[in-house]
PDB file of C-alpha atoms in Angstrom:
ATOM      1  CA  GLN V1278      23.320  -3.795  11.666  1.00 80.00           C
ATOM      2  CA  VAL V1279      20.478  -4.235   9.405  1.00 89.00           C
ATOM      3  CA  GLN V1280      19.727  -1.207   7.288  1.00 94.00           C
ATOM      4  CA  LEU V1281      17.546  -0.426   4.172  1.00 96.00           C
ATOM      5  CA  VAL V1282      17.669   1.426   2.057  1.00 96.00           C
ATOM      6  CA  GLU V1283      13.731   2.781  -0.095  1.00 97.00           C
ATOM      7  CA  SER V1284      13.675   3.589  -3.621  1.00 97.00           C
ATOM      8  CA  GLY V1285      10.838   4.161  -6.658  1.00 97.00           C
ATOM      9  CA  GLY V1286       9.303   7.711  -5.079  1.00 97.00           C
ATOM     10  CA  GLY V1287       8.388   9.643  -7.706  1.00 97.00           C
ATOM     11  CA  LEU V1288       5.492  12.815  -8.622  1.00 98.00           C
ATOM     12  CA  VAL V1289       3.081  10.994 -10.011  1.00 98.00           C
ATOM     13  CA  GLN V1290      -0.829  11.824 -11.462  1.00 98.00           C
ATOM     14  CA  ALA V1291      -4.096  11.480  -9.266  1.00 98.00           C
ATOM     15  CA  GLY V1292      -4.626   7.027 -10.549  1.00 98.00           C
ATOM     16  CA  GLY V1293      -1.526   6.546 -11.659  1.00 98.00           C
ATOM     17  CA  SER V1294       0.925   4.099 -10.257  1.00 98.00           C
ATOM     18  CA  LEU V1295       4.575   3.961  -8.445  1.00 98.00           C
ATOM     19  CA  ARG V1296       6.511   0.801  -7.110  1.00 98.00           C
ATOM     20  CA  LEU V1297       8.621   1.553  -4.272  1.00 98.00           C
ATOM     21  CA  SER V1298      11.328  -0.964  -3.060  1.00 98.00           C
ATOM     22  CA  CYS V1299      13.054  -1.589   0.404  1.00 97.00           C
ATOM     23  CA  ALA V1300      16.922  -3.559  -0.452  1.00 95.00           C
ATOM     24  CA  VAL V1301      18.144  -4.607   3.070  1.00 94.00           C
ATOM     25  CA  SER V1302      21.245  -5.382   4.406  1.00 91.00           C
ATOM     26  CA  GLY V1303      22.310  -7.140   7.191  1.00 73.00           C
ATOM     27  CA  ARG V1304      21.234 -10.437   9.276  1.00 69.00           C
ATOM     28  CA  THR V1305      18.936 -12.464   8.143  1.00 83.00           C
ATOM     29  CA  PHE V1306      16.570 -10.874   5.803  1.00 84.00           C
ATOM     30  CA  GLY V1307      13.547 -13.493   6.375  1.00 85.00           C
ATOM     31  CA  SER V1308      13.388 -13.589  10.386  1.00 87.00           C
ATOM     32  CA  TYR V1309      12.094  -9.460   9.987  1.00 93.00           C
ATOM     33  CA  LEU V1310       8.498  -8.512   9.873  1.00 96.00           C
ATOM     34  CA  MET V1311       8.636  -6.142   6.485  1.00 97.00           C
ATOM     35  CA  GLY V1312       6.472  -3.520   6.819  1.00 98.00           C
ATOM     36  CA  TRP V1313       5.340   0.479   5.472  1.00 98.00           C
ATOM     37  CA  PHE V1314       4.757   3.227   7.004  1.00 98.00           C
ATOM     38  CA  ARG V1315       4.206   6.811   5.332  1.00 98.00           C
ATOM     39  CA  GLN V1316       4.025  10.328   7.081  1.00 98.00           C
ATOM     40  CA  ALA V1317       3.042  13.038   5.329  1.00 97.00           C
ATOM     41  CA  PRO V1318       3.571  17.018   5.818  1.00 92.00           C
ATOM     42  CA  GLY V1319       2.283  17.841   9.644  1.00 94.00           C
ATOM     43  CA  LYS V1320       0.407  14.236  10.002  1.00 96.00           C
ATOM     44  CA  GLU V1321       1.624  11.655  12.664  1.00 96.00           C
ATOM     45  CA  ARG V1322       3.262   8.383  10.937  1.00 97.00           C
ATOM     46  CA  GLU V1323       0.163   5.971  10.153  1.00 97.00           C
ATOM     47  CA  PHE V1324       0.533   1.789   9.384  1.00 98.00           C
ATOM     48  CA  VAL V1325       0.671   1.339   5.291  1.00 98.00           C
ATOM     49  CA  ALA V1326       0.963  -2.308   4.856  1.00 98.00           C
ATOM     50  CA  THR V1327       2.931  -5.698   6.556  1.00 98.00           C
ATOM     51  CA  ILE V1328       4.271  -8.678   5.132  1.00 97.00           C
ATOM     52  CA  SER V1329       5.224 -11.561   7.853  1.00 95.00           C
ATOM     53  CA  ARG V1330       8.415 -13.540   7.512  1.00 92.00           C
ATOM     54  CA  SER V1331       7.716 -16.393   4.735  1.00 91.00           C
ATOM     55  CA  GLY V1332       5.625 -13.647   2.496  1.00 92.00           C
ATOM     56  CA  GLY V1333       2.236 -15.747   3.075  1.00 93.00           C
ATOM     57  CA  THR V1334       0.078 -13.267   5.721  1.00 95.00           C
ATOM     58  CA  THR V1335       0.091  -9.889   4.542  1.00 97.00           C
ATOM     59  CA  TYR V1336      -2.344  -6.328   5.968  1.00 97.00           C
ATOM     60  CA  TYR V1337      -2.979  -3.299   4.870  1.00 98.00           C
ATOM     61  CA  ALA V1338      -4.343  -0.118   6.637  1.00 98.00           C
ATOM     62  CA  ASP V1339      -8.010   0.177   5.716  1.00 97.00           C
ATOM     63  CA  SER V1340      -6.971   3.557   3.350  1.00 97.00           C
ATOM     64  CA  VAL V1341      -4.897   1.521   1.067  1.00 98.00           C
ATOM     65  CA  LYS V1342      -6.885  -2.206   1.146  1.00 98.00           C
ATOM     66  CA  GLY V1343      -7.203  -3.173  -2.636  1.00 97.00           C
ATOM     67  CA  ARG V1344      -5.102  -0.556  -4.062  1.00 98.00           C
ATOM     68  CA  PHE V1345      -1.901  -1.659  -2.677  1.00 98.00           C
ATOM     69  CA  THR V1346       0.099  -4.763  -2.014  1.00 98.00           C
ATOM     70  CA  ILE V1347       2.826  -5.676  -0.283  1.00 98.00           C
ATOM     71  CA  SER V1348       5.448  -7.817  -1.402  1.00 98.00           C
ATOM     72  CA  ARG V1349       8.806  -9.474  -0.952  1.00 96.00           C
ATOM     73  CA  ASP V1350      11.772 -11.649  -2.002  1.00 94.00           C
ATOM     74  CA  ASN V1351      13.649 -13.307   0.290  1.00 88.00           C
ATOM     75  CA  ALA V1352      16.015 -14.091  -1.840  1.00 89.00           C
ATOM     76  CA  LYS V1353      17.664 -10.539  -3.343  1.00 91.00           C
ATOM     77  CA  VAL V1354      16.120  -9.509   0.448  1.00 93.00           C
ATOM     78  CA  THR V1355      13.520  -6.858  -0.693  1.00 95.00           C
ATOM     79  CA  VAL V1356      10.062  -6.022  -0.210  1.00 97.00           C
ATOM     80  CA  TYR V1357       8.115  -4.208  -2.425  1.00 98.00           C
ATOM     81  CA  LEU V1358       4.683  -1.903  -2.096  1.00 98.00           C
ATOM     82  CA  GLN V1359       2.934  -1.260  -5.226  1.00 98.00           C
ATOM     83  CA  MET V1360       0.299   1.976  -4.951  1.00 98.00           C
ATOM     84  CA  ASN V1361      -2.081   2.096  -7.389  1.00 98.00           C
ATOM     85  CA  SER V1362      -5.210   4.547  -8.471  1.00 98.00           C
ATOM     86  CA  LEU V1363      -3.065   6.268  -6.137  1.00 98.00           C
ATOM     87  CA  LYS V1364      -4.923   9.512  -4.806  1.00 98.00           C
ATOM     88  CA  PRO V1365      -3.491  12.898  -3.631  1.00 97.00           C
ATOM     89  CA  GLU V1366      -4.094  12.181  -0.160  1.00 97.00           C
ATOM     90  CA  ASP V1367      -1.318   9.644  -1.105  1.00 98.00           C
ATOM     91  CA  THR V1368       1.174  12.441  -1.169  1.00 98.00           C
ATOM     92  CA  ALA V1369       3.364  11.093   2.137  1.00 98.00           C
ATOM     93  CA  VAL V1370       6.814  10.416   2.885  1.00 98.00           C
ATOM     94  CA  TYR V1371       7.475   6.144   2.694  1.00 98.00           C
ATOM     95  CA  TYR V1372       9.713   4.265   5.410  1.00 98.00           C
ATOM     96  CA  CYS V1373      10.288   1.138   5.251  1.00 98.00           C
ATOM     97  CA  ALA V1374      10.940  -1.212   8.529  1.00 97.00           C
ATOM     98  CA  ALA V1375      11.868  -3.969   9.593  1.00 96.00           C
ATOM     99  CA  SER V1376      10.812  -5.881  13.027  1.00 95.00           C
ATOM    100  CA  THR V1377      11.516  -9.354  14.642  1.00 92.00           C
ATOM    101  CA  ILE V1378       8.232  -9.067  16.328  1.00 91.00           C
ATOM    102  CA  TYR V1379       6.196 -11.855  14.606  1.00 89.00           C
ATOM    103  CA  TYR V1380       3.783  -9.402  13.688  1.00 90.00           C
ATOM    104  CA  THR V1381       2.684  -6.005  14.227  1.00 92.00           C
ATOM    105  CA  PRO V1382       0.804  -2.847  12.567  1.00 93.00           C
ATOM    106  CA  ASN V1383       2.474  -0.720  15.307  1.00 94.00           C
ATOM    107  CA  GLY V1384       5.517   1.493  14.179  1.00 93.00           C
ATOM    108  CA  ALA V1385       6.896   1.503  17.954  1.00 94.00           C
ATOM    109  CA  GLU V1386       7.635  -2.162  17.600  1.00 95.00           C
ATOM    110  CA  TYR V1387      10.066  -1.583  14.886  1.00 96.00           C
ATOM    111  CA  ASP V1388      13.296  -1.802  15.377  1.00 94.00           C
ATOM    112  CA  TYR V1389      14.891  -1.028  11.830  1.00 95.00           C
ATOM    113  CA  TRP V1390      13.756   1.825   9.488  1.00 97.00           C
ATOM    114  CA  GLY V1391      14.948   3.087   6.501  1.00 97.00           C
ATOM    115  CA  GLN V1392      15.165   7.074   5.512  1.00 97.00           C
ATOM    116  CA  GLY V1393      12.682   7.168   3.753  1.00 97.00           C
ATOM    117  CA  THR V1394      11.186   8.343   0.366  1.00 98.00           C
ATOM    118  CA  GLN V1395       8.728  10.830  -1.021  1.00 98.00           C
ATOM    119  CA  VAL V1396       6.123  10.537  -3.377  1.00 98.00           C
ATOM    120  CA  THR V1397       4.035  13.500  -4.199  1.00 98.00           C
ATOM    121  CA  VAL V1398       0.237  12.375  -5.978  1.00 98.00           C
ATOM    122  CA  SER V1399      -1.102  15.690  -7.902  1.00 97.00           C
ATOM    123  CA  SER V1400      -4.724  15.903  -8.453  1.00 93.00           C
TER     124      SER V1400
END
């Protein structure tokens, strides 16, 4: 069984930064495509970013492109989301997820999910 545990959320002012971490245990971390998703109150879950198994390929939602950076450290079995220039509309619960599919931004194709970490951006 794969377990994912997010950390690093919190309250930050608009324009500030946060770095989320997601520690993964269980089967081989390097065999999973990793992604970050978020869900704001009253809204559907949305894709944020994804990173390939090697870390060599990344893909971002247009809403975060240029502000967020996804990375992974396979030795530390951890995936990160560096969030800069945060906006109030970034407020959401952020989830990391793992998929056995080569590449997908579709949350329904991710097999394992963390419990989420709250990010709140004040104006």
